[in-house]
Amino acid sequence: MPAKWLKDAVFYEIYPQSFNDTNADGIGDFNGIVEKLDYIRSLGCNALWINPCFDSPFHDAGYDVRDYKQVAARYGTNEDLYRLFEEAHKKGIRVLLDLVPGHTSEEHPWFRKSQSAQQPNEFSNRYIWTDRWFAGCQDLPYIAGEAERSGTYIINFFKCQPALNYGFLKPREPWQLPMDHPDCVATREAMKDVIRFWLSHGCDGFRVDMAMSLVKYDDEQKTGTCSIWRNVRQMLDAEFPEAVLVAEWSRPDLSLPAGFDADFILNDPHTNYSTLLRDYNSPVDNTYFRKDAPDRDINRYLDIYRGWYEATKDVGYISMPTCNHDTVRPAYRLDETELKLAYAFLFTMPGVPFLYYGDEIALRYQEIPTKEGGYFRTGSRTPMQWDGSKNLGFSDAEAEALYLPVDPSADAPTVAAQEDDPASMLNTVRALLKLRHDTEELQADAPFEVVCSEKGKPFVYRRGSLLLALNPSGEKLIIDADVDGREALYAMGMVDAADGRLAMGPQSFVVLK
Ligand code: NOJ
Ligand code: CA
């Protein structure tokens, strides 16, 4: 069962480089996050996920960890992070760090020893080495010619990220160790040690990077990788029963039974999630929330989501993020009204919502050169924009010294500019999250049921006894519905509910009690 505190949790994802710089070095820091905790609380977010903030050469923005127990100096000290945990807890905010269990940086001391000419040593099998000096393996990506050791090694993502060795479900070659080999078990135990370290310093859990990637030659059901997570969960149940694990996996049917509290639905083609906010996998842009989508159909997403929801609703939660540091911001495709409707949907669904920093003010995606292995993702990682002061309030450094540029447009969105307008993006997010916190039937556990998802009709759904309807199109849509005796708890656009009929004006949304 997922941790109880998730029932009413709403997460705020912070890319720490770009949130708030308090010492004018152009890069966000822990003290900057502490300074903004009241702001985060004012949004209605009561939990944080901070992207990797550990010592790293930053070839993949910190997903290349060099020391799992030491924070990167550019963000502050370990003590600053412990203080962040404490200050957040005082304000009722939990904090998840980002655990990267599948790989380390090639500069991690484990890898330095693993690749050395002195073999064997304690870390020889911490990574996956072939027994050939120049050739690798047909079906796993490998690097040759880089190590002192006579062998090639398997990577998990970029070249700088050698894969940690949790073993092979069914080894096919002598260099492929079985999962129960003591050296593979040692890798798992080392990762549990990292988990214990941060939990005992006050963190509340982890977002788990590439959670599906641990065991190689795993089967379709990820039997090997799941058994590792079950083992981790047993440790947590015994030692840190409130600790939360959120998987980057997008297979809730596998991850949740394996011990994760929640799993992200990401833009991978198999999820069809991109059809909601940015339909880039199909030749025609049918983004569901675009007013002018030529062939709008929520079933593209719902058909997949419902299968997972039904299979896992008693086991754990599905998380649908507004965006993350790997995807193009939703403001890229959706205008303000479209975004408000999208958030109305995301924040009234079951499971645990995640708001990516800046999405609450419709921060824009910027076409800028790559930084720290970001490539196209860099445009979604630019500084938070607070007000009209220098660097839009992100930093007192000179503009050229900023981690990434702020939006140069004259009308760049900021928190301050939206603060006093009740209809702003910012205040709409606040109103939606307040509604969720005030209404148990909109939170993680209340049942979800589709009433109508037919094309050309409003999308109508139930959360517990509440009836909700959504019309992202530019036309008025009418549908027979059980509306009599109900009152609106919240509405956007023109909505008329009477005499067994629900008339949904263009671009409208309603929650009926
Ligand atoms: C997923 C992370 O979200 C992404 O930013 C990173 O590049 C890869 N995993 C590799 O760790
Ligand atoms: Ca700084």
Short mmCIF file of C-alpha atoms and ligand atoms in Angstrom, two decimals:
data_model
loop_
_atom_site.label_atom_id
_atom_site.label_comp_id
_atom_site.label_asym_id
_atom_site.label_seq_id
_atom_site.Cartn_x
_atom_site.Cartn_y
_atom_site.Cartn_z
CA MET A 1 0.00 0.00 0.00
CA PRO A 2 1.28 3.48 -0.81
CA ALA A 3 2.29 5.84 2.02
CA LYS A 4 -0.75 7.56 3.52
CA TRP A 5 0.62 11.04 3.05
CA LEU A 6 0.30 10.64 -0.71
CA LYS A 7 -3.50 10.69 -0.56
CA ASP A 8 -3.53 14.46 -0.76
CA ALA A 9 -0.05 15.07 -2.12
CA VAL A 10 0.64 17.46 -4.98
CA PHE A 11 4.26 17.56 -6.07
CA TYR A 12 6.35 20.41 -7.41
CA GLU A 13 9.34 19.34 -9.46
CA ILE A 14 12.40 21.56 -9.10
CA TYR A 15 15.33 21.53 -11.49
CA PRO A 16 17.69 23.00 -8.88
CA GLN A 17 20.03 24.67 -11.36
CA SER A 18 17.24 26.96 -12.48
CA PHE A 19 15.00 27.74 -9.55
CA ASN A 20 16.46 30.49 -7.38
CA ASP A 21 20.04 31.69 -7.01
CA THR A 22 20.86 33.28 -3.63
CA ASN A 23 24.63 33.81 -3.96
CA ALA A 24 24.77 35.43 -7.39
CA ASP A 25 26.82 32.72 -9.07
CA GLY A 26 24.16 32.29 -11.75
CA ILE A 27 22.99 28.89 -10.60
CA GLY A 28 20.10 27.93 -8.34
CA ASP A 29 20.89 26.59 -4.87
CA PHE A 30 19.36 24.89 -1.81
CA ASN A 31 19.01 28.18 0.06
CA GLY A 32 17.08 29.47 -2.92
CA ILE A 33 14.61 26.62 -2.58
CA VAL A 34 14.27 27.27 1.17
CA GLU A 35 13.54 30.92 0.39
CA LYS A 36 10.65 29.91 -1.86
CA LEU A 37 8.97 27.29 0.33
CA ASP A 38 6.12 29.66 1.21
CA TYR A 39 5.60 30.34 -2.47
CA ILE A 40 5.49 26.60 -3.18
CA ARG A 41 2.99 26.11 -0.36
CA SER A 42 0.93 29.03 -1.72
CA LEU A 43 0.47 27.07 -4.95
CA GLY A 44 -1.04 24.17 -3.05
CA CYS A 45 2.00 21.93 -3.47
CA ASN A 46 2.92 19.96 -0.39
CA ALA A 47 5.78 17.87 -1.74
CA LEU A 48 8.91 18.42 -3.81
CA TRP A 49 10.92 16.36 -6.21
CA ILE A 50 14.38 17.80 -6.68
CA ASN A 51 16.36 16.60 -9.72
CA PRO A 52 19.79 15.06 -8.91
CA CYS A 53 21.77 17.45 -6.76
CA PHE A 54 24.76 15.20 -6.09
CA ASP A 55 28.41 15.61 -6.92
CA SER A 56 28.75 15.11 -10.66
CA PRO A 57 30.74 16.17 -13.73
CA PHE A 58 27.33 17.19 -15.14
CA HIS A 59 27.54 15.55 -18.54
CA ASP A 60 23.87 14.69 -18.09
CA ALA A 61 22.73 17.48 -15.76
CA GLY A 62 23.60 15.42 -12.69
CA TYR A 63 22.14 12.08 -13.80
CA ASP A 64 25.79 11.09 -13.95
CA VAL A 65 26.45 10.79 -10.22
CA ARG A 66 30.05 10.83 -8.99
CA ASP A 67 29.23 10.60 -5.28
CA TYR A 68 25.78 9.50 -4.09
CA LYS A 69 26.29 10.84 -0.57
CA GLN A 70 27.73 14.25 -1.32
CA VAL A 71 25.78 17.12 -2.82
CA ALA A 72 27.27 19.16 -5.67
CA ALA A 73 29.05 22.19 -4.24
CA ARG A 74 27.24 24.49 -6.67
CA TYR A 75 23.98 23.91 -4.76
CA GLY A 76 25.44 24.26 -1.25
CA THR A 77 26.51 21.71 1.35
CA ASN A 78 24.94 18.53 2.70
CA GLU A 79 24.03 20.59 5.78
CA ASP A 80 22.16 23.07 3.57
CA LEU A 81 20.17 20.19 2.13
CA TYR A 82 19.42 18.78 5.60
CA ARG A 83 18.21 22.26 6.56
CA LEU A 84 16.02 22.30 3.45
CA PHE A 85 14.41 19.02 4.63
CA GLU A 86 13.79 20.55 8.05
CA GLU A 87 12.40 23.86 6.83
CA ALA A 88 10.19 22.08 4.31
CA HIS A 89 8.84 19.76 7.00
CA LYS A 90 8.00 22.74 9.22
CA LYS A 91 5.79 23.98 6.40
CA GLY A 92 4.18 20.62 5.75
CA ILE A 93 6.20 19.93 2.61
CA ARG A 94 7.85 16.54 1.98
CA VAL A 95 10.95 16.21 -0.14
CA LEU A 96 11.91 13.52 -2.65
CA LEU A 97 15.43 13.35 -4.02
CA ASP A 98 16.29 11.76 -7.34
CA LEU A 99 17.83 8.30 -7.08
CA VAL A 100 19.82 7.14 -10.09
CA PRO A 101 20.27 3.40 -9.46
CA GLY A 102 20.94 2.18 -13.01
CA HIS A 103 24.27 3.88 -13.68
CA THR A 104 26.89 6.21 -12.27
CA SER A 105 29.21 8.74 -13.80
CA GLU A 106 32.32 7.28 -15.39
CA GLU A 107 34.11 9.40 -12.75
CA HIS A 108 32.54 7.59 -9.81
CA PRO A 109 35.27 5.98 -7.64
CA TRP A 110 33.55 2.60 -8.10
CA PHE A 111 34.01 2.89 -11.82
CA ARG A 112 37.54 4.26 -11.53
CA LYS A 113 38.48 1.07 -9.68
CA SER A 114 36.35 -1.19 -11.85
CA GLN A 115 38.12 0.00 -15.01
CA SER A 116 41.65 -0.05 -13.60
CA ALA A 117 44.41 -2.33 -14.86
CA GLN A 118 44.71 -3.89 -11.39
CA GLN A 119 42.27 -6.79 -11.64
CA PRO A 120 40.49 -8.31 -9.90
CA ASN A 121 39.44 -5.85 -7.20
CA GLU A 122 36.41 -5.19 -5.00
CA PHE A 123 34.66 -3.28 -7.79
CA SER A 124 35.55 -5.44 -10.80
CA ASN A 125 31.95 -6.61 -11.15
CA ARG A 126 30.18 -3.45 -9.93
CA TYR A 127 29.73 -2.69 -13.65
CA ILE A 128 29.10 -4.99 -16.58
CA TRP A 129 32.32 -5.90 -18.37
CA THR A 130 32.69 -8.11 -21.38
CA ASP A 131 35.72 -10.37 -21.61
CA ARG A 132 36.89 -8.89 -24.93
CA TRP A 133 39.16 -5.89 -25.27
CA PHE A 134 37.50 -4.36 -28.35
CA ALA A 135 34.17 -6.06 -29.01
CA GLY A 136 31.08 -5.89 -26.85
CA CYS A 137 27.76 -7.43 -27.01
CA GLN A 138 25.25 -7.52 -29.85
CA ASP A 139 22.22 -6.25 -28.04
CA LEU A 140 23.51 -3.98 -25.27
CA PRO A 141 25.30 -0.66 -25.89
CA TYR A 142 28.97 -0.79 -24.95
CA ILE A 143 32.10 1.33 -24.92
CA ALA A 144 35.47 0.11 -26.19
CA GLY A 145 38.85 1.76 -26.01
CA GLU A 146 38.31 3.88 -22.91
CA ALA A 147 39.36 1.64 -20.03
CA GLU A 148 42.71 0.56 -18.67
CA ARG A 149 41.20 -2.85 -18.08
CA SER A 150 41.13 -5.26 -20.99
CA GLY A 151 37.41 -5.31 -21.60
CA THR A 152 34.48 -3.26 -22.85
CA TYR A 153 31.68 -2.06 -20.62
CA ILE A 154 27.95 -1.71 -20.98
CA ILE A 155 26.33 1.73 -20.66
CA ASN A 156 22.81 2.58 -19.54
CA PHE A 157 22.21 5.89 -21.32
CA PHE A 158 24.96 8.32 -22.43
CA LYS A 159 28.58 7.28 -22.92
CA CYS A 160 29.40 8.84 -19.52
CA GLN A 161 26.94 6.51 -17.71
CA PRO A 162 28.28 2.95 -17.26
CA ALA A 163 25.53 0.54 -16.20
CA LEU A 164 25.69 -0.79 -12.66
CA ASN A 165 25.70 -4.57 -12.48
CA TYR A 166 22.57 -6.09 -10.95
CA GLY A 167 23.10 -9.22 -13.02
CA PHE A 168 21.30 -10.90 -15.91
CA LEU A 169 17.99 -12.69 -15.58
CA LYS A 170 19.24 -15.40 -17.97
CA PRO A 171 22.96 -15.04 -18.67
CA ARG A 172 24.03 -16.17 -22.13
CA GLU A 173 27.76 -15.63 -21.92
CA PRO A 174 30.32 -16.30 -19.18
CA TRP A 175 30.87 -12.57 -18.49
CA GLN A 176 27.14 -12.13 -17.81
CA LEU A 177 26.62 -12.79 -14.10
CA PRO A 178 23.39 -14.17 -12.66
CA MET A 179 21.41 -11.89 -10.36
CA ASP A 180 22.29 -13.90 -7.28
CA HIS A 181 26.04 -13.58 -7.86
CA PRO A 182 27.47 -12.01 -4.66
CA ASP A 183 28.87 -9.05 -6.63
CA CYS A 184 25.43 -8.31 -8.13
CA VAL A 185 23.83 -8.58 -4.70
CA ALA A 186 26.52 -6.18 -3.47
CA THR A 187 25.39 -3.58 -6.05
CA ARG A 188 21.84 -3.80 -4.76
CA GLU A 189 23.02 -3.50 -1.16
CA ALA A 190 25.16 -0.47 -2.06
CA MET A 191 22.09 1.24 -3.49
CA LYS A 192 20.10 0.41 -0.34
CA ASP A 193 22.89 2.00 1.64
CA VAL A 194 22.47 5.22 -0.38
CA ILE A 195 18.71 5.11 0.20
CA ARG A 196 19.19 4.68 3.95
CA PHE A 197 21.70 7.51 4.06
CA TRP A 198 19.32 10.14 2.68
CA LEU A 199 16.22 8.87 4.45
CA SER A 200 18.02 8.96 7.78
CA HIS A 201 19.01 12.59 7.06
CA GLY A 202 15.39 13.58 6.63
CA CYS A 203 14.45 13.09 3.01
CA ASP A 204 11.04 11.51 2.42
CA GLY A 205 11.76 9.27 -0.52
CA PHE A 206 12.93 9.20 -4.11
CA ARG A 207 11.91 9.67 -7.65
CA VAL A 208 13.70 6.73 -9.23
CA ASP A 209 15.46 7.29 -12.52
CA MET A 210 15.03 4.58 -15.18
CA ALA A 211 13.62 2.26 -12.55
CA MET A 212 13.04 -0.48 -15.12
CA SER A 213 16.67 -0.63 -16.22
CA LEU A 214 18.44 -2.62 -13.50
CA VAL A 215 18.56 -6.26 -14.59
CA LYS A 216 19.76 -7.06 -18.11
CA TYR A 217 18.07 -9.57 -20.43
CA ASP A 218 15.04 -9.19 -18.23
CA ASP A 219 11.76 -10.71 -19.47
CA GLU A 220 8.64 -8.80 -20.57
CA GLN A 221 7.29 -8.78 -17.03
CA LYS A 222 10.62 -7.40 -15.76
CA THR A 223 10.78 -10.28 -13.30
CA GLY A 224 14.41 -9.60 -12.40
CA THR A 225 14.19 -5.85 -11.91
CA CYS A 226 10.89 -6.18 -10.01
CA SER A 227 12.44 -8.64 -7.57
CA ILE A 228 15.12 -6.07 -6.74
CA TRP A 229 12.53 -3.38 -6.05
CA ARG A 230 10.54 -5.80 -3.89
CA ASN A 231 13.67 -6.40 -1.87
CA VAL A 232 14.19 -2.63 -1.48
CA ARG A 233 10.56 -2.22 -0.46
CA GLN A 234 10.93 -4.87 2.25
CA MET A 235 13.81 -2.91 3.69
CA LEU A 236 11.75 0.31 3.57
CA ASP A 237 8.73 -1.34 5.19
CA ALA A 238 10.93 -2.45 8.07
CA GLU A 239 13.08 0.66 8.45
CA PHE A 240 11.31 3.65 6.82
CA PRO A 241 7.64 2.76 6.43
CA GLU A 242 6.62 6.29 5.34
CA ALA A 243 9.24 6.50 2.60
CA VAL A 244 7.96 6.95 -0.93
CA LEU A 245 9.31 5.67 -4.23
CA VAL A 246 8.03 7.15 -7.47
CA ALA A 247 9.11 5.30 -10.59
CA GLU A 248 10.22 6.69 -13.87
CA TRP A 249 8.86 3.67 -15.69
CA SER A 250 5.41 4.26 -17.24
CA ARG A 251 4.32 0.70 -16.56
CA PRO A 252 2.25 1.01 -13.36
CA ASP A 253 1.01 -2.54 -13.83
CA LEU A 254 4.60 -3.70 -13.22
CA SER A 255 6.12 -1.00 -11.00
CA LEU A 256 3.35 -0.61 -8.41
CA PRO A 257 3.09 -4.31 -7.48
CA ALA A 258 6.92 -4.29 -7.23
CA GLY A 259 6.74 -1.77 -4.40
CA PHE A 260 6.58 1.69 -5.95
CA ASP A 261 4.02 4.07 -4.48
CA ALA A 262 3.48 5.81 -7.80
CA ASP A 263 4.60 5.65 -11.42
CA PHE A 264 4.85 8.46 -13.95
CA ILE A 265 2.99 8.33 -17.20
CA LEU A 266 5.49 9.91 -19.57
CA ASN A 267 5.45 10.79 -23.24
CA ASP A 268 6.73 7.38 -24.37
CA PRO A 269 4.86 6.21 -27.48
CA HIS A 270 3.29 3.26 -25.60
CA THR A 271 1.46 5.60 -23.18
CA ASN A 272 -0.17 7.95 -25.72
CA TYR A 273 0.17 10.59 -23.00
CA SER A 274 1.59 13.03 -25.53
CA THR A 275 -1.79 13.12 -27.30
CA LEU A 276 -3.08 15.21 -24.39
CA LEU A 277 -0.56 18.04 -24.19
CA ARG A 278 1.63 17.81 -27.28
CA ASP A 279 0.77 15.35 -29.97
CA TYR A 280 4.18 15.02 -31.60
CA ASN A 281 4.07 11.32 -32.36
CA SER A 282 1.48 11.64 -35.11
CA PRO A 283 1.67 13.48 -38.46
CA VAL A 284 -1.45 15.57 -37.68
CA ASP A 285 -1.46 17.59 -34.46
CA ASN A 286 -4.49 16.35 -32.57
CA THR A 287 -3.35 17.53 -29.14
CA TYR A 288 -6.49 16.93 -27.09
CA PHE A 289 -6.50 20.30 -25.34
CA ARG A 290 -5.90 22.36 -28.50
CA LYS A 291 -9.07 24.25 -29.29
CA ASP A 292 -8.65 23.58 -33.00
CA ALA A 293 -7.55 19.95 -32.92
CA PRO A 294 -8.97 18.54 -36.18
CA ASP A 295 -9.75 15.07 -34.81
CA ARG A 296 -9.90 15.35 -31.04
CA ASP A 297 -10.27 12.03 -29.24
CA ILE A 298 -9.50 11.52 -25.57
CA ASN A 299 -9.78 7.77 -26.02
CA ARG A 300 -6.34 7.70 -27.60
CA TYR A 301 -5.05 8.25 -24.09
CA LEU A 302 -7.93 6.92 -22.00
CA ASP A 303 -7.94 3.45 -23.52
CA ILE A 304 -4.41 2.90 -22.21
CA TYR A 305 -4.82 4.81 -18.95
CA ARG A 306 -7.99 2.99 -17.94
CA GLY A 307 -6.40 -0.43 -18.30
CA TRP A 308 -3.61 0.61 -15.97
CA TYR A 309 -5.94 2.44 -13.59
CA GLU A 310 -8.26 -0.57 -13.22
CA ALA A 311 -5.34 -2.96 -12.77
CA THR A 312 -3.56 -0.86 -10.14
CA LYS A 313 -6.07 1.33 -8.30
CA ASP A 314 -5.80 -0.77 -5.15
CA VAL A 315 -2.03 -1.07 -5.29
CA GLY A 316 -0.62 2.41 -5.91
CA TYR A 317 -0.89 5.63 -7.87
CA ILE A 318 -0.47 6.86 -11.39
CA SER A 319 1.19 10.27 -11.76
CA MET A 320 0.46 12.49 -14.71
CA PRO A 321 2.94 15.38 -14.74
CA THR A 322 2.30 18.75 -16.39
CA CYS A 323 5.77 18.31 -17.89
CA ASN A 324 9.25 17.45 -16.66
CA HIS A 325 12.87 18.30 -17.36
CA ASP A 326 12.89 15.85 -20.30
CA THR A 327 9.88 17.10 -22.19
CA VAL A 328 8.88 20.24 -24.05
CA ARG A 329 6.85 22.56 -21.84
CA PRO A 330 3.09 22.41 -22.33
CA ALA A 331 3.00 26.14 -23.13
CA TYR A 332 4.79 25.23 -26.39
CA ARG A 333 1.58 23.94 -27.95
CA LEU A 334 -1.17 25.22 -25.67
CA ASP A 335 -2.28 28.80 -25.10
CA GLU A 336 -3.38 30.02 -21.70
CA THR A 337 -7.01 28.92 -21.88
CA GLU A 338 -6.00 25.53 -23.27
CA LEU A 339 -3.44 25.13 -20.50
CA LYS A 340 -5.96 25.97 -17.80
CA LEU A 341 -8.28 23.26 -19.10
CA ALA A 342 -5.42 20.79 -19.29
CA TYR A 343 -4.48 21.48 -15.67
CA ALA A 344 -8.15 21.24 -14.63
CA PHE A 345 -8.10 17.71 -16.01
CA LEU A 346 -4.69 16.72 -14.60
CA PHE A 347 -5.46 18.09 -11.13
CA THR A 348 -8.85 16.38 -10.84
CA MET A 349 -7.66 12.91 -11.79
CA PRO A 350 -6.82 10.12 -9.32
CA GLY A 351 -3.25 9.44 -8.28
CA VAL A 352 -0.57 11.97 -7.51
CA PRO A 353 -0.18 15.07 -9.70
CA PHE A 354 3.19 16.66 -10.45
CA LEU A 355 3.60 20.30 -11.42
CA TYR A 356 6.90 21.16 -13.13
CA TYR A 357 8.35 24.45 -11.83
CA GLY A 358 7.29 27.33 -14.04
CA ASP A 359 4.33 25.54 -15.59
CA GLU A 360 2.17 27.43 -13.09
CA ILE A 361 3.00 30.68 -14.91
CA ALA A 362 3.12 29.07 -18.36
CA LEU A 363 6.88 29.43 -18.60
CA ARG A 364 7.80 29.02 -22.25
CA TYR A 365 9.95 26.46 -23.97
CA GLN A 366 13.00 28.24 -25.41
CA GLU A 367 14.89 27.26 -28.55
CA ILE A 368 18.44 27.46 -27.15
CA PRO A 369 21.70 25.52 -27.51
CA THR A 370 22.24 22.38 -25.46
CA LYS A 371 23.67 22.50 -21.93
CA GLU A 372 24.93 19.63 -19.77
CA GLY A 373 23.63 16.94 -22.10
CA GLY A 374 20.19 18.48 -22.34
CA TYR A 375 19.86 18.76 -26.15
CA PHE A 376 16.22 19.61 -26.99
CA ARG A 377 15.41 19.29 -23.26
CA THR A 378 17.50 22.35 -22.44
CA GLY A 379 14.68 24.63 -23.57
CA SER A 380 12.50 23.32 -20.73
CA ARG A 381 15.20 23.86 -18.09
CA THR A 382 15.55 27.65 -18.13
CA PRO A 383 15.41 29.78 -14.98
CA MET A 384 12.22 30.36 -13.03
CA GLN A 385 10.92 33.86 -13.62
CA TRP A 386 9.90 35.63 -10.44
CA ASP A 387 9.47 39.34 -11.17
CA GLY A 388 10.56 42.26 -13.34
CA SER A 389 13.93 42.79 -11.63
CA LYS A 390 17.38 41.80 -12.94
CA ASN A 391 17.28 38.36 -14.64
CA LEU A 392 13.57 38.28 -13.86
CA GLY A 393 14.41 37.78 -10.19
CA PHE A 394 16.25 34.47 -10.68
CA SER A 395 19.78 35.70 -9.90
CA ASP A 396 21.89 38.79 -9.24
CA ALA A 397 24.69 37.47 -11.46
CA GLU A 398 25.47 39.08 -14.80
CA ALA A 399 23.19 37.75 -17.54
CA GLU A 400 26.11 35.98 -19.31
CA ALA A 401 26.88 34.06 -16.11
CA LEU A 402 23.43 32.51 -15.76
CA TYR A 403 23.13 28.73 -15.99
CA LEU A 404 20.68 29.30 -18.84
CA PRO A 405 19.13 32.51 -20.15
CA VAL A 406 15.77 33.77 -18.95
CA ASP A 407 13.05 34.37 -21.53
CA PRO A 408 14.13 37.53 -23.43
CA SER A 409 10.61 38.43 -24.64
CA ALA A 410 9.06 41.68 -23.44
CA ASP A 411 6.03 39.76 -22.20
CA ALA A 412 7.98 36.95 -20.49
CA PRO A 413 5.69 35.48 -17.82
CA THR A 414 6.61 36.12 -14.18
CA VAL A 415 5.06 35.27 -10.83
CA ALA A 416 4.81 38.97 -9.84
CA ALA A 417 2.93 39.95 -12.99
CA GLN A 418 0.31 37.24 -12.36
CA GLU A 419 0.05 37.56 -8.62
CA ASP A 420 -2.79 40.10 -8.46
CA ASP A 421 -4.92 38.86 -11.31
CA PRO A 422 -7.44 36.30 -10.04
CA ALA A 423 -7.82 34.86 -13.55
CA SER A 424 -4.08 34.46 -14.19
CA MET A 425 -2.48 31.12 -14.93
CA LEU A 426 -0.85 31.23 -11.51
CA ASN A 427 -4.06 31.88 -9.61
CA THR A 428 -5.94 29.31 -11.67
CA VAL A 429 -3.40 26.69 -10.62
CA ARG A 430 -3.85 27.81 -7.01
CA ALA A 431 -7.64 27.64 -7.28
CA LEU A 432 -7.55 24.16 -8.83
CA LEU A 433 -5.18 22.82 -6.20
CA LYS A 434 -7.20 24.39 -3.40
CA LEU A 435 -10.29 22.71 -4.81
CA ARG A 436 -8.45 19.39 -4.77
CA HIS A 437 -7.28 19.82 -1.18
CA ASP A 438 -10.74 20.91 -0.04
CA THR A 439 -12.51 18.02 -1.76
CA GLU A 440 -11.57 14.51 -0.72
CA GLU A 441 -13.33 13.07 -3.75
CA LEU A 442 -10.83 14.82 -6.02
CA GLN A 443 -7.78 13.37 -4.31
CA ALA A 444 -5.65 10.33 -5.03
CA ASP A 445 -7.97 7.57 -3.83
CA ALA A 446 -11.53 8.50 -4.82
CA PRO A 447 -12.82 6.30 -7.63
CA PHE A 448 -12.65 7.45 -11.25
CA GLU A 449 -15.20 6.42 -13.82
CA VAL A 450 -15.74 7.53 -17.40
CA VAL A 451 -19.33 8.60 -18.16
CA CYS A 452 -18.81 9.77 -21.73
CA SER A 453 -15.70 9.88 -23.85
CA GLU A 454 -17.39 9.87 -27.25
CA LYS A 455 -15.86 12.02 -29.97
CA GLY A 456 -17.76 15.27 -30.50
CA LYS A 457 -19.23 15.16 -26.99
CA PRO A 458 -17.93 16.70 -23.80
CA PHE A 459 -15.73 14.37 -21.81
CA VAL A 460 -17.74 13.49 -18.68
CA TYR A 461 -16.29 11.61 -15.74
CA ARG A 462 -17.05 10.83 -12.13
CA ARG A 463 -14.81 11.11 -9.10
CA GLY A 464 -16.72 9.41 -6.32
CA SER A 465 -20.10 11.18 -6.19
CA LEU A 466 -18.85 14.21 -8.15
CA LEU A 467 -19.63 14.68 -11.82
CA LEU A 468 -17.04 16.48 -13.94
CA ALA A 469 -17.17 17.62 -17.54
CA LEU A 470 -14.68 19.08 -19.95
CA ASN A 471 -15.08 20.68 -23.36
CA PRO A 472 -11.76 21.76 -24.86
CA SER A 473 -13.31 22.56 -28.26
CA GLY A 474 -14.39 25.94 -29.63
CA GLU A 475 -18.02 24.83 -29.98
CA LYS A 476 -20.80 24.54 -27.48
CA LEU A 477 -21.49 20.88 -26.75
CA ILE A 478 -24.61 19.49 -25.12
CA ILE A 479 -25.12 16.15 -23.46
CA ASP A 480 -27.80 14.45 -21.34
CA ALA A 481 -26.42 13.99 -17.85
CA ASP A 482 -27.41 13.37 -14.29
CA VAL A 483 -27.15 17.04 -13.29
CA ASP A 484 -30.41 17.73 -11.48
CA GLY A 485 -30.00 18.76 -7.88
CA ARG A 486 -26.29 19.30 -8.37
CA GLU A 487 -24.41 22.52 -7.84
CA ALA A 488 -21.15 23.65 -9.37
CA LEU A 489 -18.14 23.50 -7.08
CA TYR A 490 -15.94 24.99 -9.74
CA ALA A 491 -16.35 26.09 -13.34
CA MET A 492 -14.38 27.58 -16.23
CA GLY A 493 -16.15 29.07 -19.24
CA MET A 494 -19.93 28.96 -19.75
CA VAL A 495 -21.63 25.95 -18.23
CA ASP A 496 -25.33 25.36 -17.88
CA ALA A 497 -26.55 22.32 -15.96
CA ALA A 498 -30.31 21.89 -15.68
CA ASP A 499 -33.20 19.59 -16.64
CA GLY A 500 -31.05 16.55 -17.21
CA ARG A 501 -28.85 18.40 -19.65
CA LEU A 502 -25.37 19.74 -19.48
CA ALA A 503 -24.55 22.52 -21.92
CA MET A 504 -20.83 23.10 -22.07
CA GLY A 505 -19.82 26.35 -23.74
CA PRO A 506 -16.60 26.60 -25.80
CA GLN A 507 -13.51 25.71 -23.75
CA SER A 508 -15.27 24.94 -20.50
CA PHE A 509 -14.91 22.75 -17.45
CA VAL A 510 -17.11 22.04 -14.47
CA VAL A 511 -17.11 20.06 -11.23
CA LEU A 512 -20.65 19.29 -10.07
CA LYS A 513 -21.50 18.19 -6.57
C1 NOJ B 1 15.87 9.98 -17.18
C2 NOJ B 1 16.13 11.37 -16.70
O1 NOJ B 1 14.90 12.01 -16.43
C3 NOJ B 1 16.93 12.06 -17.78
O2 NOJ B 1 17.02 13.44 -17.57
C4 NOJ B 1 18.29 11.40 -17.84
O3 NOJ B 1 19.02 11.94 -18.92
C5 NOJ B 1 18.16 9.88 -18.04
N1 NOJ B 1 17.13 9.29 -17.26
C6 NOJ B 1 19.46 9.17 -17.72
O4 NOJ B 1 19.66 9.13 -16.33
CA CA B 2 23.80 29.96 -6.47
#
